[in-house]
Amino acid sequence: MNNYCVIMAGGIGSRFWPFSRNNRPKQFLDFFGTGRSLIQMTVDRFRPLVPIENVLIVTNVMYRDMILEQVPDLKKEQVLCEPARRNTAPCIEYAVMHIKGQLCQQYGLDIRTADFANDSRLQANIVVAPSDHLIVQEQRFVETIRHGLEFVSSHDTLLTLGMKPTRPETGYGYIQKAQEAEGWEDLYKVKTFTEKPNLELAKVFVESSEFLWNSGIFLWNLRTIAGAIQTYLPELHTAFMTAPEKMGTAEEDNYIQEIFPICPNISIDYGVMEKASSVHVQQADFGWSDLGTWGSLYDLSAKDEKQNATERSGAARRAFGSAERNERYDSGGVGQRSADMPQTGRTTDTADSDGRGTYLRRQVQLIH
C-alpha cells in the first residue's frame, strides 16, 4: 500500500515576529543553528517512512520557490499552492484530491467512478503534519508513525497523535482517551476533544492521566478521510467535485485558483475530528514541541545562571531574557521587562512569563 506524507506549510508564524516575517516565515528558518530549517527537518524525519516522491507540501503560493530551493529533490508538482488561506480542512482536502487524481491518472481511471473502497491499486495511507514542529527523539518518532500507519492501513478510523503531557500546559488543546484498541499498544478510542484549558483545569487533566496534548499530527487511509470530509464537510467536498478530473493533471493549478477561495475557512479538528464516529488517538512521547511562541522556544533552549537563553543561527541572533542585541536584526526577549532592554532603536520584542507557560508579547518602539 502507498504511504504519503502531507506537510502543512502555509502559516506566516506571526507569533514569532520579528524574526518570522510574512515573506520568510518560521518554517523556513534555522532556529537552532543546525544548518537546517524547520521544514527541512520535517521532510528529513519522514524520509525513512515515505518515498520522497510521495511527500506533498501544501503552502501559500508565495512560498513555492522557497520550498523548492530548500528541498531540491521535490518536484514542482509536489508543492500544492493555496491561492488563499483557508485553514487545515481545505488544505487536507486539497491534498486528498490531489492523491486521488494522481492515482487515477496513473491507472487510467475516472476519478468520479473509481472504486477507492475496494480497488487495491487505489489504497493509500496518509500522515499529515505541520512543518514547524520540533521532534527531539527522531527514531522514536519514526517508530511511532510506523505503528500508526500500520493501524490505519487495517482500520477505517481517523487517528491523531496525542502527546503525553509533562506539565499543566494552557497553550495546547487536550484529547481525553477512552478504552484501548484491542491488540494495539498505545492506541485508544477518543472520548472527547477539549479546548485550551485554564491552569486549574490543565492541572486536573495532567493528574488524571486520561488526557493527552493535541499535537495536530494525523494519520488515516485515503478512503476514510475522503469519506469523512464528504460526510461532515459537504460544502468543502462539493467545491472540489465541480471538475475533479482536473486533479492530478496540468489543469490542477488553474482549477485550484477557481475553487479554493470559495472553500469554507474551517479546521479539520472542528470540521471533522470532533464530529466523526470513529476517531482514535495514539499516545506518543518523543520530545515534541509545536514551537508556537517565543516562550516555547525559550523552554527548549540552554540557559545561563540567570535563566537567560540565547539562540544563534545563520539567519539572525535572538536573545531571550538577555541584554544582548544584534544591531542588524530585531531581537526577541523572553523573561525580561521591556525597560531592561537596551535602547538602540528599531523594534524590540519582549515577553514576560505569567508563571503558567504562557507568554505575553509586547512590541516596544525604542528611540535613541
Short mmCIF file of C-alpha atoms in Angstrom, two decimals:
data_model
loop_
_atom_site.label_atom_id
_atom_site.label_comp_id
_atom_site.label_asym_id
_atom_site.label_seq_id
_atom_site.Cartn_x
_atom_site.Cartn_y
_atom_site.Cartn_z
CA MET A 1 0.00 0.00 0.00
CA ASN A 2 1.21 3.53 -0.79
CA ASN A 3 2.25 5.78 2.10
CA TYR A 4 2.01 9.54 1.64
CA CYS A 5 3.11 12.45 3.79
CA VAL A 6 1.29 15.78 3.64
CA ILE A 7 3.17 18.66 5.24
CA MET A 8 1.19 21.81 6.01
CA ALA A 9 3.45 24.81 5.46
CA GLY A 10 1.24 27.79 4.71
CA GLY A 11 1.42 29.65 8.03
CA ILE A 12 3.10 33.02 8.48
CA GLY A 13 4.43 32.39 12.01
CA SER A 14 3.14 35.72 13.31
CA ARG A 15 3.77 34.80 16.96
CA PHE A 16 7.50 34.62 16.17
CA TRP A 17 7.62 38.20 14.93
CA PRO A 18 10.01 39.94 14.40
CA PHE A 19 12.21 37.01 13.40
CA SER A 20 9.46 35.30 11.43
CA ARG A 21 8.18 37.57 8.67
CA ASN A 22 5.42 37.22 6.10
CA ASN A 23 7.99 36.95 3.29
CA ARG A 24 10.05 34.33 5.19
CA PRO A 25 8.03 32.69 7.98
CA LYS A 26 9.41 30.48 10.71
CA GLN A 27 9.18 27.15 8.85
CA PHE A 28 11.93 28.37 6.51
CA LEU A 29 14.28 29.50 9.27
CA ASP A 30 17.12 27.71 11.07
CA PHE A 31 16.13 28.21 14.69
CA PHE A 32 18.77 26.01 16.28
CA GLY A 33 21.92 26.76 14.30
CA THR A 34 21.96 23.27 12.75
CA GLY A 35 22.09 24.41 9.15
CA ARG A 36 18.58 23.03 8.57
CA SER A 37 15.32 24.96 8.60
CA LEU A 38 12.22 23.63 10.34
CA ILE A 39 10.68 22.49 7.07
CA GLN A 40 13.89 20.74 6.01
CA MET A 41 13.96 18.95 9.37
CA THR A 42 10.32 17.93 8.90
CA VAL A 43 10.95 16.46 5.44
CA ASP A 44 14.07 14.69 6.72
CA ARG A 45 12.26 12.91 9.55
CA PHE A 46 9.70 11.44 7.12
CA ARG A 47 12.28 10.09 4.67
CA PRO A 48 12.55 6.70 6.44
CA LEU A 49 8.74 6.37 6.28
CA VAL A 50 7.63 7.71 2.91
CA PRO A 51 9.34 7.77 -0.50
CA ILE A 52 10.27 11.33 -1.39
CA GLU A 53 8.03 11.25 -4.46
CA ASN A 54 5.05 10.73 -2.10
CA VAL A 55 5.80 13.80 0.01
CA LEU A 56 3.41 16.69 -0.63
CA ILE A 57 3.83 20.16 0.83
CA VAL A 58 0.74 22.37 0.94
CA THR A 59 1.63 26.03 1.21
CA ASN A 60 0.76 29.53 0.10
CA VAL A 61 1.66 30.23 -3.50
CA MET A 62 4.21 32.87 -2.43
CA TYR A 63 6.37 30.18 -0.76
CA ARG A 64 6.63 27.67 -3.63
CA ASP A 65 10.06 28.80 -4.83
CA MET A 66 11.40 28.90 -1.28
CA ILE A 67 10.31 25.31 -0.70
CA LEU A 68 11.84 24.07 -3.93
CA GLU A 69 15.07 25.85 -3.01
CA GLN A 70 15.20 24.31 0.47
CA VAL A 71 14.04 20.82 -0.59
CA PRO A 72 15.56 20.48 -4.08
CA ASP A 73 14.64 16.80 -4.53
CA LEU A 74 10.94 17.72 -4.62
CA LYS A 75 9.30 18.27 -7.98
CA LYS A 76 7.23 21.37 -8.63
CA GLU A 77 4.00 19.35 -8.73
CA GLN A 78 4.67 18.09 -5.17
CA VAL A 79 4.23 21.62 -3.84
CA LEU A 80 0.49 22.28 -3.69
CA CYS A 81 -0.13 26.01 -3.65
CA GLU A 82 -3.14 27.54 -1.94
CA PRO A 83 -4.24 30.82 -3.54
CA ALA A 84 -5.87 31.85 -0.24
CA ARG A 85 -5.52 30.85 3.41
CA ARG A 86 -8.42 28.61 4.35
CA ASN A 87 -7.31 26.67 7.45
CA THR A 88 -6.47 22.97 7.72
CA ALA A 89 -9.62 21.25 6.38
CA PRO A 90 -9.38 22.71 2.84
CA CYS A 91 -5.62 22.15 2.95
CA ILE A 92 -6.15 18.45 3.69
CA GLU A 93 -8.96 18.06 1.13
CA TYR A 94 -6.67 19.60 -1.50
CA ALA A 95 -4.00 17.00 -0.76
CA VAL A 96 -6.54 14.15 -0.65
CA MET A 97 -7.99 15.10 -4.03
CA HIS A 98 -4.51 15.51 -5.49
CA ILE A 99 -3.59 11.99 -4.39
CA LYS A 100 -6.85 10.64 -5.81
CA GLY A 101 -6.26 12.40 -9.11
CA GLN A 102 -2.67 11.23 -9.28
CA LEU A 103 -3.65 7.59 -8.72
CA CYS A 104 -6.45 7.78 -11.29
CA GLN A 105 -4.09 9.29 -13.84
CA GLN A 106 -1.58 6.53 -13.15
CA TYR A 107 -4.10 3.75 -13.80
CA GLY A 108 -6.25 5.45 -16.42
CA LEU A 109 -9.35 5.65 -14.22
CA ASP A 110 -12.20 8.16 -13.99
CA ILE A 111 -11.96 9.86 -10.59
CA ARG A 112 -15.76 10.12 -10.38
CA THR A 113 -16.33 6.38 -10.72
CA ALA A 114 -13.08 4.88 -9.40
CA ASP A 115 -13.61 2.38 -6.56
CA PHE A 116 -11.42 3.83 -3.80
CA ALA A 117 -13.00 1.48 -1.26
CA ASN A 118 -12.10 -1.80 -2.97
CA ASP A 119 -9.60 -1.32 -5.79
CA SER A 120 -6.25 -2.39 -4.30
CA ARG A 121 -4.38 -0.03 -6.64
CA LEU A 122 -6.11 2.96 -5.05
CA GLN A 123 -5.36 2.20 -1.42
CA ALA A 124 -3.10 4.66 0.40
CA ASN A 125 -2.20 5.75 3.91
CA ILE A 126 -1.57 9.39 4.72
CA VAL A 127 0.22 11.12 7.57
CA VAL A 128 -0.45 14.85 7.91
CA ALA A 129 1.95 17.03 9.89
CA PRO A 130 2.73 20.72 10.38
CA SER A 131 6.03 21.97 9.01
CA ASP A 132 7.25 23.75 12.15
CA HIS A 133 7.29 21.21 14.99
CA LEU A 134 10.36 20.17 16.93
CA ILE A 135 10.95 16.46 17.49
CA VAL A 136 13.83 15.61 19.83
CA GLN A 137 13.81 11.79 19.66
CA GLU A 138 13.73 11.18 15.92
CA GLN A 139 13.98 7.38 15.99
CA ARG A 140 11.13 7.08 18.47
CA PHE A 141 9.09 9.38 16.23
CA VAL A 142 9.71 7.09 13.23
CA GLU A 143 8.65 4.04 15.25
CA THR A 144 5.50 5.81 16.43
CA ILE A 145 4.46 6.89 12.94
CA ARG A 146 5.19 3.45 11.52
CA HIS A 147 2.96 1.90 14.21
CA GLY A 148 0.19 4.38 13.42
CA LEU A 149 0.40 3.74 9.68
CA GLU A 150 0.05 0.02 10.30
CA PHE A 151 -3.09 0.71 12.36
CA VAL A 152 -4.85 2.94 9.81
CA SER A 153 -3.99 0.60 6.95
CA SER A 154 -6.27 -2.01 8.54
CA HIS A 155 -8.83 0.21 10.32
CA ASP A 156 -11.25 2.72 8.79
CA THR A 157 -10.71 5.30 11.52
CA LEU A 158 -9.20 8.75 11.91
CA LEU A 159 -6.09 8.75 14.05
CA THR A 160 -4.37 11.67 15.77
CA LEU A 161 -1.22 11.70 17.85
CA GLY A 162 -1.61 12.70 21.49
CA MET A 163 1.49 13.72 23.41
CA LYS A 164 1.93 12.55 26.98
CA PRO A 165 1.83 15.84 28.95
CA THR A 166 4.82 16.82 31.06
CA ARG A 167 3.22 19.85 32.70
CA PRO A 168 -0.20 21.56 33.01
CA GLU A 169 0.12 23.47 29.73
CA THR A 170 -2.57 26.05 28.92
CA GLY A 171 -1.39 26.64 25.37
CA TYR A 172 -2.47 23.27 23.92
CA GLY A 173 -5.79 21.57 23.34
CA TYR A 174 -6.25 18.19 25.04
CA ILE A 175 -7.63 14.80 23.99
CA GLN A 176 -9.30 12.50 26.50
CA LYS A 177 -8.66 8.85 25.76
CA ALA A 178 -11.16 6.05 26.34
CA GLN A 179 -10.65 2.29 26.01
CA GLU A 180 -7.52 0.92 24.38
CA ALA A 181 -7.87 -0.58 20.90
CA GLU A 182 -7.78 -4.36 21.24
CA GLY A 183 -4.41 -5.78 20.27
CA TRP A 184 -2.82 -2.36 19.66
CA GLU A 185 -0.48 -0.83 22.21
CA ASP A 186 -0.83 2.91 22.93
CA LEU A 187 -3.92 3.27 20.69
CA TYR A 188 -7.20 4.40 22.23
CA LYS A 189 -10.67 5.45 21.22
CA VAL A 190 -11.13 9.19 21.69
CA LYS A 191 -13.63 10.17 24.37
CA THR A 192 -13.53 13.92 23.84
CA PHE A 193 -11.52 16.83 22.48
CA THR A 194 -11.17 19.91 24.69
CA GLU A 195 -10.14 23.48 24.04
CA LYS A 196 -7.09 25.08 25.63
CA PRO A 197 -7.90 24.98 29.36
CA ASN A 198 -7.19 27.40 32.17
CA LEU A 199 -4.41 26.48 34.59
CA GLU A 200 -6.60 24.77 37.18
CA LEU A 201 -8.30 22.58 34.59
CA ALA A 202 -4.95 21.78 32.95
CA LYS A 203 -3.70 20.53 36.34
CA VAL A 204 -6.74 18.25 36.62
CA PHE A 205 -6.11 16.91 33.12
CA VAL A 206 -2.48 16.06 33.84
CA GLU A 207 -3.23 14.48 37.23
CA SER A 208 -5.97 12.26 35.78
CA SER A 209 -3.61 10.56 33.27
CA GLU A 210 -6.57 10.40 30.86
CA PHE A 211 -5.63 13.44 28.80
CA LEU A 212 -3.01 13.99 26.11
CA TRP A 213 -1.81 17.12 24.34
CA ASN A 214 -3.34 17.53 20.89
CA SER A 215 -0.35 17.56 18.53
CA GLY A 216 -2.10 18.37 15.25
CA ILE A 217 -0.48 15.32 13.60
CA PHE A 218 -2.94 12.99 11.85
CA LEU A 219 -2.90 9.56 10.20
CA TRP A 220 -5.63 7.88 8.13
CA ASN A 221 -6.19 5.94 4.97
CA LEU A 222 -7.34 7.67 1.80
CA ARG A 223 -10.86 6.25 1.64
CA THR A 224 -11.61 7.08 5.30
CA ILE A 225 -10.56 10.72 5.28
CA ALA A 226 -12.22 11.29 1.90
CA GLY A 227 -15.46 9.81 3.21
CA ALA A 228 -15.30 11.79 6.44
CA ILE A 229 -14.87 15.11 4.63
CA GLN A 230 -17.75 14.24 2.29
CA THR A 231 -19.95 13.40 5.30
CA TYR A 232 -19.06 16.18 7.74
CA LEU A 233 -17.98 18.98 5.39
CA PRO A 234 -20.23 18.53 2.33
CA GLU A 235 -19.73 22.13 1.21
CA LEU A 236 -15.98 21.58 1.02
CA HIS A 237 -16.41 18.26 -0.79
CA THR A 238 -18.82 19.81 -3.29
CA ALA A 239 -16.37 22.59 -4.13
CA PHE A 240 -13.70 20.07 -5.12
CA MET A 241 -16.17 17.92 -7.06
CA THR A 242 -17.12 20.55 -9.64
CA ALA A 243 -14.42 19.24 -12.01
CA PRO A 244 -12.42 16.61 -10.10
CA GLU A 245 -10.98 15.13 -13.30
CA LYS A 246 -8.60 18.10 -13.37
CA MET A 247 -6.87 16.96 -10.20
CA GLY A 248 -3.50 15.35 -10.81
CA THR A 249 -3.26 16.92 -14.28
CA ALA A 250 -1.67 20.01 -15.80
CA GLU A 251 -5.01 21.80 -15.25
CA GLU A 252 -4.92 21.36 -11.46
CA ASP A 253 -3.31 24.69 -10.59
CA ASN A 254 -5.87 26.73 -12.54
CA TYR A 255 -8.70 24.64 -11.11
CA ILE A 256 -7.49 25.28 -7.56
CA GLN A 257 -7.30 29.01 -8.32
CA GLU A 258 -11.00 28.88 -9.14
CA ILE A 259 -12.39 26.75 -6.34
CA PHE A 260 -10.11 27.27 -3.33
CA PRO A 261 -11.21 30.82 -2.45
CA ILE A 262 -14.82 29.62 -2.08
CA CYS A 263 -13.90 26.81 0.32
CA PRO A 264 -15.06 27.24 3.94
CA ASN A 265 -12.44 28.52 6.37
CA ILE A 266 -12.50 25.72 8.93
CA SER A 267 -10.03 23.46 10.73
CA ILE A 268 -10.02 19.70 10.35
CA ASP A 269 -10.46 19.47 14.14
CA TYR A 270 -13.72 21.42 14.22
CA GLY A 271 -14.97 20.25 10.84
CA VAL A 272 -14.27 16.52 11.07
CA MET A 273 -12.37 15.15 14.08
CA GLU A 274 -14.84 16.37 16.72
CA LYS A 275 -17.82 15.04 14.74
CA ALA A 276 -16.61 11.72 13.32
CA SER A 277 -17.90 8.48 14.82
CA SER A 278 -14.61 6.57 14.67
CA VAL A 279 -11.63 8.54 15.99
CA HIS A 280 -8.58 7.15 17.77
CA VAL A 281 -5.61 8.71 19.49
CA GLN A 282 -2.13 7.27 19.61
CA GLN A 283 -0.30 8.09 22.82
CA ALA A 284 3.21 9.27 21.99
CA ASP A 285 6.29 10.53 23.78
CA PHE A 286 9.21 11.56 21.58
CA GLY A 287 10.17 15.01 22.83
CA TRP A 288 7.65 17.20 20.98
CA SER A 289 7.01 20.92 20.83
CA ASP A 290 4.87 22.83 18.36
CA LEU A 291 7.19 25.87 18.65
CA GLY A 292 4.13 28.08 18.79
CA THR A 293 5.66 31.03 20.65
CA TRP A 294 8.94 32.57 21.74
CA GLY A 295 8.13 31.06 25.14
CA SER A 296 8.11 27.52 23.77
CA LEU A 297 11.48 28.12 22.12
CA TYR A 298 12.82 29.55 25.39
CA ASP A 299 11.71 26.39 27.22
CA LEU A 300 13.80 24.29 24.82
CA SER A 301 16.90 26.47 24.88
CA ALA A 302 20.01 26.18 27.05
CA LYS A 303 20.10 28.83 29.77
CA ASP A 304 22.78 30.61 31.79
CA GLU A 305 22.89 31.03 35.56
CA LYS A 306 20.37 33.89 35.32
CA GLN A 307 17.97 31.75 33.25
CA ASN A 308 18.66 33.81 30.15
CA ALA A 309 18.73 31.88 26.89
CA THR A 310 20.42 32.95 23.70
CA GLU A 311 19.91 31.17 20.38
CA ARG A 312 22.09 31.74 17.33
CA SER A 313 21.60 30.73 13.74
CA GLY A 314 22.97 31.72 10.36
CA ALA A 315 19.95 33.96 9.80
CA ALA A 316 19.92 36.02 13.00
CA ARG A 317 20.79 36.12 16.65
CA ARG A 318 17.93 36.10 19.13
CA ALA A 319 18.32 36.98 22.77
CA PHE A 320 15.83 35.67 25.32
CA GLY A 321 15.74 37.45 28.68
CA SER A 322 19.15 38.92 27.89
CA ALA A 323 20.54 42.39 27.42
CA GLU A 324 22.39 41.33 24.28
CA ARG A 325 21.33 42.81 20.97
CA ASN A 326 22.30 42.45 17.34
CA GLU A 327 22.31 45.85 15.65
CA ARG A 328 21.40 44.35 12.25
CA TYR A 329 18.30 42.40 13.33
CA ASP A 330 15.35 42.78 15.61
CA SER A 331 15.59 40.78 18.83
CA GLY A 332 13.12 38.76 20.81
CA GLY A 333 13.37 38.78 24.60
CA VAL A 334 11.72 36.33 26.97
CA GLY A 335 11.76 36.75 30.71
CA GLN A 336 12.85 40.37 30.77
CA ARG A 337 10.94 43.60 31.21
CA SER A 338 10.98 45.99 28.28
CA ALA A 339 12.63 48.67 30.44
CA ASP A 340 15.65 46.38 30.83
CA MET A 341 16.20 46.03 27.09
CA PRO A 342 18.97 48.15 25.52
CA GLN A 343 17.63 51.25 23.81
CA THR A 344 19.33 51.05 20.45
CA GLY A 345 16.36 51.97 18.26
CA ARG A 346 14.20 49.81 15.99
CA THR A 347 11.71 47.36 17.48
CA THR A 348 12.28 45.05 20.40
CA ASP A 349 10.02 42.11 21.11
CA THR A 350 9.66 41.28 24.79
CA ALA A 351 7.74 38.60 26.59
CA ASP A 352 7.06 38.04 30.27
CA SER A 353 6.20 34.64 31.72
CA ASP A 354 2.96 34.64 33.65
CA GLY A 355 4.08 31.55 35.57
CA ARG A 356 1.90 29.14 33.59
CA GLY A 357 3.96 28.51 30.49
CA THR A 358 2.04 31.22 28.64
CA TYR A 359 3.88 34.28 27.37
CA LEU A 360 2.58 37.77 26.82
CA ARG A 361 4.11 39.71 23.98
CA ARG A 362 4.69 43.42 23.81
CA GLN A 363 6.23 45.33 20.96
CA VAL A 364 8.06 48.44 22.08
CA GLN A 365 9.44 51.04 19.70
CA LEU A 366 12.68 52.24 21.24
CA ILE A 367 14.27 55.58 20.48
CA HIS A 368 17.94 56.54 20.75
#
